[in-house]
Short mmCIF file of C-alpha atoms in Angstrom, two decimals:
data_model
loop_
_atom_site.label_atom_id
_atom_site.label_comp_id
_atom_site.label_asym_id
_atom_site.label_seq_id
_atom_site.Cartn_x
_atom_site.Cartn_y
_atom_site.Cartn_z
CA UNK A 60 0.00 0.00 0.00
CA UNK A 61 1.19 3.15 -0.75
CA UNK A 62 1.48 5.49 2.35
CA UNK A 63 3.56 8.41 0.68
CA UNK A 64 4.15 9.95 -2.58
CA UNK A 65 6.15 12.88 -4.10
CA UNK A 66 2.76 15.26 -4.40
CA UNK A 67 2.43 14.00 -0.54
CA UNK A 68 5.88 15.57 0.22
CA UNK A 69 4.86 18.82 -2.58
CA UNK A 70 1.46 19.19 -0.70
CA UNK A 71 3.53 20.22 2.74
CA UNK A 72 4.71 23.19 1.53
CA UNK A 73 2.93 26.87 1.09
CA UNK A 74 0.65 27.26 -2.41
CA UNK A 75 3.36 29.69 -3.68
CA UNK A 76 5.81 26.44 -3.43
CA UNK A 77 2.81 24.21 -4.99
CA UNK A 78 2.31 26.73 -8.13
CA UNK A 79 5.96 27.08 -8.69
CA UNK A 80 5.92 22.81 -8.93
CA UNK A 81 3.38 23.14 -11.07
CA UNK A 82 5.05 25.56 -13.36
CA UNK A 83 8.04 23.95 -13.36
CA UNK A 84 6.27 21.08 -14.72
CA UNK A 85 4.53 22.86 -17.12
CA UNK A 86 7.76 24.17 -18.02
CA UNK A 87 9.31 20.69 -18.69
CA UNK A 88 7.03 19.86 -20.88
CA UNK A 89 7.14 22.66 -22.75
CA UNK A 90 10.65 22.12 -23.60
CA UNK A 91 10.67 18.59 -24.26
CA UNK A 92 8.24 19.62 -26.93
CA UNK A 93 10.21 22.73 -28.04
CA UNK A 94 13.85 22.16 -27.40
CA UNK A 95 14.69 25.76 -28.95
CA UNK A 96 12.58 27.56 -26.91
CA UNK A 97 14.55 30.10 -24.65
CA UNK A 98 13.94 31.08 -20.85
CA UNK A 99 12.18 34.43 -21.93
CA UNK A 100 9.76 32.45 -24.58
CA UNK A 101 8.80 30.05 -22.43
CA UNK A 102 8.25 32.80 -19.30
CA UNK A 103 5.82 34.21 -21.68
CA UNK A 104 4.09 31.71 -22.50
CA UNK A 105 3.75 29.89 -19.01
CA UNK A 106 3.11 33.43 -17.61
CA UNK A 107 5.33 33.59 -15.07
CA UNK A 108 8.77 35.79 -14.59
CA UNK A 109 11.76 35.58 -16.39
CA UNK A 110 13.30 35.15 -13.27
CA UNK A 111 11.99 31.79 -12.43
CA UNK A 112 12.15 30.11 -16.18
CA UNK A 113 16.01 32.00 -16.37
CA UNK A 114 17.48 29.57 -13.91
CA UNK A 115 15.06 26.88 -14.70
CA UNK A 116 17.04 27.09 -18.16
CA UNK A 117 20.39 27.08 -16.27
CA UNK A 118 22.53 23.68 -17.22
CA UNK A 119 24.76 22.42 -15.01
CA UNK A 120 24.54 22.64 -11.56
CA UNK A 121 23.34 26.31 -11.06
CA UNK A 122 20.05 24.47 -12.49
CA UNK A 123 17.18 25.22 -9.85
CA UNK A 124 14.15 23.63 -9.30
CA UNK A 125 11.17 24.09 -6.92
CA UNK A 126 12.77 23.83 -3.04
CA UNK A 127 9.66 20.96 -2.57
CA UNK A 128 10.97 19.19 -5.69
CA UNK A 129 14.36 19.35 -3.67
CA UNK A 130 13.53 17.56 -1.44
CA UNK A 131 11.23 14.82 -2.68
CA UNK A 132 14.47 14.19 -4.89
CA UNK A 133 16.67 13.58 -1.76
CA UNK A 134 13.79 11.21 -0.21
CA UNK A 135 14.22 9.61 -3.83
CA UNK A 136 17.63 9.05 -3.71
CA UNK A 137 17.63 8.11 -0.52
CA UNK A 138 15.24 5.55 -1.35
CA UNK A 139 12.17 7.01 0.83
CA UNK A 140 9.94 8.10 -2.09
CA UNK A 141 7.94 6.24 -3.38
CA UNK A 142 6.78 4.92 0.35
CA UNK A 143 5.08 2.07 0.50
CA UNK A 144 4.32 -0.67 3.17
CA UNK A 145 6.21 -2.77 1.90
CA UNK A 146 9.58 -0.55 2.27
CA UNK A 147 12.14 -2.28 4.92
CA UNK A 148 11.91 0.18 7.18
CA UNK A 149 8.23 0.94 7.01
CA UNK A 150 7.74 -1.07 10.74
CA UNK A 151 10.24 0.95 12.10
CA UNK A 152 8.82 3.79 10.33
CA UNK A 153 5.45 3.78 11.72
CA UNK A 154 6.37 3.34 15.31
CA UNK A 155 8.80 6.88 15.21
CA UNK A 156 5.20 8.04 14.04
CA UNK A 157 3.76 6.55 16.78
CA UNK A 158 5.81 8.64 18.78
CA UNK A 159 5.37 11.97 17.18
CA UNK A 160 1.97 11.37 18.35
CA UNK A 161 3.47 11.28 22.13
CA UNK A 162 5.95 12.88 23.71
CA UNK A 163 7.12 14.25 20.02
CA UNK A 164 6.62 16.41 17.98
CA UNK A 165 7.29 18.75 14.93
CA UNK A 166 7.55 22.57 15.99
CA UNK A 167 4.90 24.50 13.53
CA UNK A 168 7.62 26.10 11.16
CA UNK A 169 8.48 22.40 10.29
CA UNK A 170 12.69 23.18 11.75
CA UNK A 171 12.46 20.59 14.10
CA UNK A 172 11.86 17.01 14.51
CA UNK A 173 12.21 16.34 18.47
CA UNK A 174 11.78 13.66 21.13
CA UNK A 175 11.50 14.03 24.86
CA UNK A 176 12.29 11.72 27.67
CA UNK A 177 13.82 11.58 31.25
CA UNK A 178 15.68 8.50 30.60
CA UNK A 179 19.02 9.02 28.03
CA UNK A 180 18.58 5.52 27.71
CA UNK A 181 15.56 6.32 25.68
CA UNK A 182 16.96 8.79 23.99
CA UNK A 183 20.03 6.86 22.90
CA UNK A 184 17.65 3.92 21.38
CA UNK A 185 16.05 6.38 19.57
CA UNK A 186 18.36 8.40 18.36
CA UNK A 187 19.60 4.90 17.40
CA UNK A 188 16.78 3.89 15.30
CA UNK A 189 16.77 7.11 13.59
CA UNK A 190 20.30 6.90 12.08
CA UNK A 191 19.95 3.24 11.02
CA UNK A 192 17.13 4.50 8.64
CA UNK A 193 18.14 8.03 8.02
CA UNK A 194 21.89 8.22 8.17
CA UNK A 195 22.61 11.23 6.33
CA UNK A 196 20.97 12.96 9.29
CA UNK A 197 23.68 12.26 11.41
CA UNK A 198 25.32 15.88 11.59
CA UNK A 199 22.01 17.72 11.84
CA UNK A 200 21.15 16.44 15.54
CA UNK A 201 22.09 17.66 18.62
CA UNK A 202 21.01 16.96 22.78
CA UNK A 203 19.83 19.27 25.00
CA UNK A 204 19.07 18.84 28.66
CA UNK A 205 16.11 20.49 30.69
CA UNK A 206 13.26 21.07 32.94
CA UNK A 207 13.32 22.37 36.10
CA UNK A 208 15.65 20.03 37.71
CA UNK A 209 17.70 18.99 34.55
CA UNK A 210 15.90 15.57 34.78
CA UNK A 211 14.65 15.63 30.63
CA UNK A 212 16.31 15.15 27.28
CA UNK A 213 15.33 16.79 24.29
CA UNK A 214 17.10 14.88 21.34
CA UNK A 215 16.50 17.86 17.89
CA UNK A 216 16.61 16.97 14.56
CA UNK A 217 16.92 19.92 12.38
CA UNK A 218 16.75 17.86 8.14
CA UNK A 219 13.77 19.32 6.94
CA UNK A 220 13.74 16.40 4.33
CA UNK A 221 12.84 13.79 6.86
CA UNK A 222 10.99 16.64 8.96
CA UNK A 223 8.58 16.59 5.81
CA UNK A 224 8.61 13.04 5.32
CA UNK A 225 6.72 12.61 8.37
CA UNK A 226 4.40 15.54 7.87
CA UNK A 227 3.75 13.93 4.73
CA UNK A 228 3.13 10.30 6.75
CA UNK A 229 0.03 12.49 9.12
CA UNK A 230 2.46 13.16 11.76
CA UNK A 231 1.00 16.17 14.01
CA UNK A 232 2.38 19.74 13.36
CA UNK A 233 3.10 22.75 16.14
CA UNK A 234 1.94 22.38 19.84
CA UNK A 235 -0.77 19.05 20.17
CA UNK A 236 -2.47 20.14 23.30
CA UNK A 237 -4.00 23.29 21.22
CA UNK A 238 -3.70 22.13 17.71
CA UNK A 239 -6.56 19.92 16.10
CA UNK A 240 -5.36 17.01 14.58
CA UNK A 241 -6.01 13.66 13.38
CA UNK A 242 -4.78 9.69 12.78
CA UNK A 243 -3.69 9.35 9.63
CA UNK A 244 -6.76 7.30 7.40
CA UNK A 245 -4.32 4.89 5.93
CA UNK A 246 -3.81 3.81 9.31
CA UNK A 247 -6.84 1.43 9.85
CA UNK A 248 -5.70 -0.44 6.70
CA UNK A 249 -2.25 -1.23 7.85
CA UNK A 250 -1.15 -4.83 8.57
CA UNK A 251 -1.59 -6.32 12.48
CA UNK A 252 2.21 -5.61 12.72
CA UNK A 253 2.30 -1.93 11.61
CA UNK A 254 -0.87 -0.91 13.78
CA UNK A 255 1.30 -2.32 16.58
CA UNK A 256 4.04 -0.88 15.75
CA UNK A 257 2.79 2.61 15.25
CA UNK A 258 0.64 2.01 18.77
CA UNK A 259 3.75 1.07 19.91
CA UNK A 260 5.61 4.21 19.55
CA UNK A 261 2.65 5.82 21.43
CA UNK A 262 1.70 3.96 23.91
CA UNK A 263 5.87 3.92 24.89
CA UNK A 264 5.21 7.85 25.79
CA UNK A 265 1.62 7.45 26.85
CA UNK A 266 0.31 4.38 28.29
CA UNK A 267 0.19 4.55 32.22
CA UNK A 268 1.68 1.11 34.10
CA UNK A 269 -0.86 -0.86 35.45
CA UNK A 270 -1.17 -1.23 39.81
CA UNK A 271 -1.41 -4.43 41.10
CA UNK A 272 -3.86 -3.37 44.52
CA UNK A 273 -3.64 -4.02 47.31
CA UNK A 274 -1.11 -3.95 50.20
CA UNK A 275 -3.28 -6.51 52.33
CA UNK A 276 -2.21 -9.84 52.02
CA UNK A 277 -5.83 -10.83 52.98
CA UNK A 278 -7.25 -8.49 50.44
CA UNK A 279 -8.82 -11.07 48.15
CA UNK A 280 -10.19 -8.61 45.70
CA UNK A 281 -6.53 -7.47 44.28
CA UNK A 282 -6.52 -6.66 40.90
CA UNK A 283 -4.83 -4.12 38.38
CA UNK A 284 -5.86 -0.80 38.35
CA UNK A 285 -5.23 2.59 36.16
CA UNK A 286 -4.24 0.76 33.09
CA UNK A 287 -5.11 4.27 30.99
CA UNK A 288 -3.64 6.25 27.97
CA UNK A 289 -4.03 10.33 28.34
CA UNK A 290 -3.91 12.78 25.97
CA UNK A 291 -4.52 16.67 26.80
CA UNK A 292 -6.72 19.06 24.99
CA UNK A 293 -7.65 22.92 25.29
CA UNK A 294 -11.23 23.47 26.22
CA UNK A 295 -12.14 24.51 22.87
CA UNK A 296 -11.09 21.68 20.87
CA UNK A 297 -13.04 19.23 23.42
CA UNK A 298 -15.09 17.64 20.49
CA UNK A 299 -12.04 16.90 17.74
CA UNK A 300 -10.42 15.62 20.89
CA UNK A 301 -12.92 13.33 21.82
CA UNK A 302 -13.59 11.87 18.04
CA UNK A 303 -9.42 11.28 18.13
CA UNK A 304 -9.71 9.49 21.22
CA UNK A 305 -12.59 7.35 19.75
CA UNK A 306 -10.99 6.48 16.43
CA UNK A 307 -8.06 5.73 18.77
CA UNK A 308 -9.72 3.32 21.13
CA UNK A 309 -10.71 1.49 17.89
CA UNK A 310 -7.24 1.63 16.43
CA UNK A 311 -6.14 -0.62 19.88
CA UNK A 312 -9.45 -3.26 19.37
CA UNK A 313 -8.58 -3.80 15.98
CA UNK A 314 -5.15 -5.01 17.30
CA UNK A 315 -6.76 -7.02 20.34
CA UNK A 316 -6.14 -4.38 22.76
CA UNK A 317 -9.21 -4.19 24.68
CA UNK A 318 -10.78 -0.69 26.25
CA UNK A 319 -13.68 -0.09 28.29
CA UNK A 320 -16.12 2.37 26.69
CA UNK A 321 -14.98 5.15 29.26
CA UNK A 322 -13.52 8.32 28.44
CA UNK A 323 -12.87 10.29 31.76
CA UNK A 324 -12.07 14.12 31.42
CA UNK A 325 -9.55 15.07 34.87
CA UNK A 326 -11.98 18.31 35.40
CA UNK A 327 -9.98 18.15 38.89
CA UNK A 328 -7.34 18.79 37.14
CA UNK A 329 -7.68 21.94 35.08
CA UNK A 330 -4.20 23.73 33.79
CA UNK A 331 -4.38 27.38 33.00
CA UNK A 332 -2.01 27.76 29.97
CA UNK A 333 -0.06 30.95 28.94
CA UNK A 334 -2.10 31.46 25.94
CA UNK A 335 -4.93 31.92 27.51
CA UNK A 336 -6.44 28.84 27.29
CA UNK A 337 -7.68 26.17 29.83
CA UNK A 338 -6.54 22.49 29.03
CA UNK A 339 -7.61 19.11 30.76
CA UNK A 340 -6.28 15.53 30.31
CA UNK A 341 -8.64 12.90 28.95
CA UNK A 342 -8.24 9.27 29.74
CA UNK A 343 -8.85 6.22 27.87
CA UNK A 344 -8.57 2.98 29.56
CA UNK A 345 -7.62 -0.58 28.75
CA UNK A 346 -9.68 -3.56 30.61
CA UNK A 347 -7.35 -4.84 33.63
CA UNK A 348 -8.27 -8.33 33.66
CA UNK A 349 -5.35 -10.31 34.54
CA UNK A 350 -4.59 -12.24 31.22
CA UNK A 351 -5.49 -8.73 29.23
CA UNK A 352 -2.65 -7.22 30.90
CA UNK A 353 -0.62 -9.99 30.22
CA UNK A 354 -1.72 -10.30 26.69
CA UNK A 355 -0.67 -6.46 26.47
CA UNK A 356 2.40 -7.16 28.00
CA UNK A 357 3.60 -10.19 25.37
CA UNK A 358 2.20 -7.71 22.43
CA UNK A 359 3.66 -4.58 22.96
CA UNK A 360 7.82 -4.03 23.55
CA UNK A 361 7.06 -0.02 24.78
CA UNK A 362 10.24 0.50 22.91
CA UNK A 363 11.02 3.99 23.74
CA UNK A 364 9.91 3.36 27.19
CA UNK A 365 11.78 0.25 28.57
CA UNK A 366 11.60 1.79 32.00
CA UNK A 367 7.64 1.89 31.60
CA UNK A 368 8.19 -2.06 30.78
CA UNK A 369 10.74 -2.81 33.89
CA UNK A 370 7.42 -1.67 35.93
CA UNK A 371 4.91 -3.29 34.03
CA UNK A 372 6.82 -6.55 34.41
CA UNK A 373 7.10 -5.89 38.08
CA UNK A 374 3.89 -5.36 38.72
CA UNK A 375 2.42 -8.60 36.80
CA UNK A 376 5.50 -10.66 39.13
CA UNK A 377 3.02 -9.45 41.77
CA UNK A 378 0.25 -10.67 40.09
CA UNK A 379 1.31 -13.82 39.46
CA UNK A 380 2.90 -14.11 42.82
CA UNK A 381 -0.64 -13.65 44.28
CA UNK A 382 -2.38 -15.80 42.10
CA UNK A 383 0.32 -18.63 42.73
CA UNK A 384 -0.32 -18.15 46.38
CA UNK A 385 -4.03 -17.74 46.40
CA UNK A 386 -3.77 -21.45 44.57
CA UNK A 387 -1.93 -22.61 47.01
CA UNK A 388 -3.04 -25.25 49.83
CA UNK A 389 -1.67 -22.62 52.63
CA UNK A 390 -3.74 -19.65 51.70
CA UNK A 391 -7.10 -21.59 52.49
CA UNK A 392 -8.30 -20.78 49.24
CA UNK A 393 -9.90 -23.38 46.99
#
């Protein structure tokens, strides 16, 4: 299946961009059929500046073309374009969208390409990942530590030509919590593999480990508890928010990830941004029976969040600790 194409990577730029790919199209095919024509003839005739058609004309390499056409020729020869599912990194791919759709992102002017986490470790893998499949990236990346204690890591990438690859792929532009955006359609038709993949990626920065409750040995109703993905949304945007969350919910049962039909706004938990606007978290959550949590568990790695999956697997030692016991002739339970 095709997932992205070189008008894909043409339709991320401004209409001034489009129309000048469209001229310089035009203007191609004007001089295949007219070989003699000069840069001012075919100006005129295209009806557009001498300007643009003079260094169109240009041989050599002073040649220009369109800055999109730029760089759906790098993503050519770099063997990104066409992108397909069948591409051998498409997998990989899909779960660094995944993440975009966490704790990434793509500033609005499309200059950065970023991931944040508090563990380098993270990071690292990541960063990783990204140069395996995009290695002439390498000297447009750099680190930088934050927060208010210096506890996060914000890994940059500053190559526009992946930057719009991924814009391209549906990855969210500028500031989530206040921008309206959407999953990408394609991504109900992916393969069991690449839904996981890309739910992967998100549910790495998103997902909340499971408790196992509670601290009473004689407690006999222990069970997991706030097994829930959150997403934050300005007030205003409560309704596109809630139709994401939806189509999201049915992204994870069409993999065999099981919710329950709750969606839970925190209204006790109101933040008061800088913009102006008020924003509130809203929860999915995944069903906590014991063998869903395992069957979570074996599905998803939570690549980019292996200290999310050191917990996870600590917590379901308890559960199976408990059940062991509870089965046990010495707990008096059948």
């Amino acid at each position: 299946m095709l997932l992205v194409d070189e008008q894909d990577i043409i339709n991320t730029y401004s209409e001034e961009e489009k129309f000048s790919c469209n001229k310089y199209a035009e203007y191609n095919e004007l001089i295949k059929e007219n070989p003699s024509f000069g840069y001012k003839r075919c100006a005129k005739l295209l009806d557009t500046p001498q300007g643009r058609t003079r260094w169109w004309h240009t041989k050599g390499a002073k040649r220009a073309v369109p800055l999109a056409l730029k760089t759906a020729n790098k993503l050519k020869e770099e063997g990104f374009l066409p992108f397909c599912t069948n591409h051998k990194y498409c997998t990989n791919i899909l779960r660094i969208l995944g993440v975009l759709f966490g704790d990434g992102g793509i500033d609005r002017r499309l200059n950065t390409l970023a991931f944040i986490s508090a563990d380098k470790r993270d990071i690292n893998l990541w960063k990783k990942d990204l140069l395996e499949m995009f290695p002439f990236i390498s000297n447009k990346m750099n680190l930088r530590e934050g927060g208010d204690y210096g506890h996060s890591f914000n890994l940059r990438v500053f190559d526009r030509n992946i930057i719009r690859f991924f814009v391209a792929l549906g990855a969210p532009v500028g500031d989530k919590v206040s921008t309206k955006y959407s999953l990408p359609e394609y991504i109900f038709n992916l393969s069991q593999n690449n839904k996981m993949a890309f739910l992967d990626g998100l549910l790495s920065s998103e997902i909340s480990v499971p408790n196992f409750r509670g601290d009473n040995r004689w407690n006999w109703t222990k069970r997991f508890t706030n097994f829930s993905l959150g997403l934050s949304k300005i007030d205003s945007l409560e309704k596109e928010h809630r139709h994401l969350l939806k189509n999201l919910r049915n992204l994870c049962a069409s993999v065999g990830l099981a919710c329950t039909p709750n969606l839970r706004k925190e209204i006790g938990k109101v933040t008061q941004r800088k913009d102006g606007h008020t924003s509130c978290c809203y929860r999915i959550f995944s069903q906590t029976h014991f063998e869903k949590v395992i069957n979570f568990n074996k599905k998803f790695p939570l690549r980019y969040s292996q200290g999310k999956k050191r917990r996870l697997d600590a917590e379901i030692e308890k559960a199976i600790e408990f059940r062991n016991w509870c089965g046990s002739p010495a707990s008096g339970k059948p």
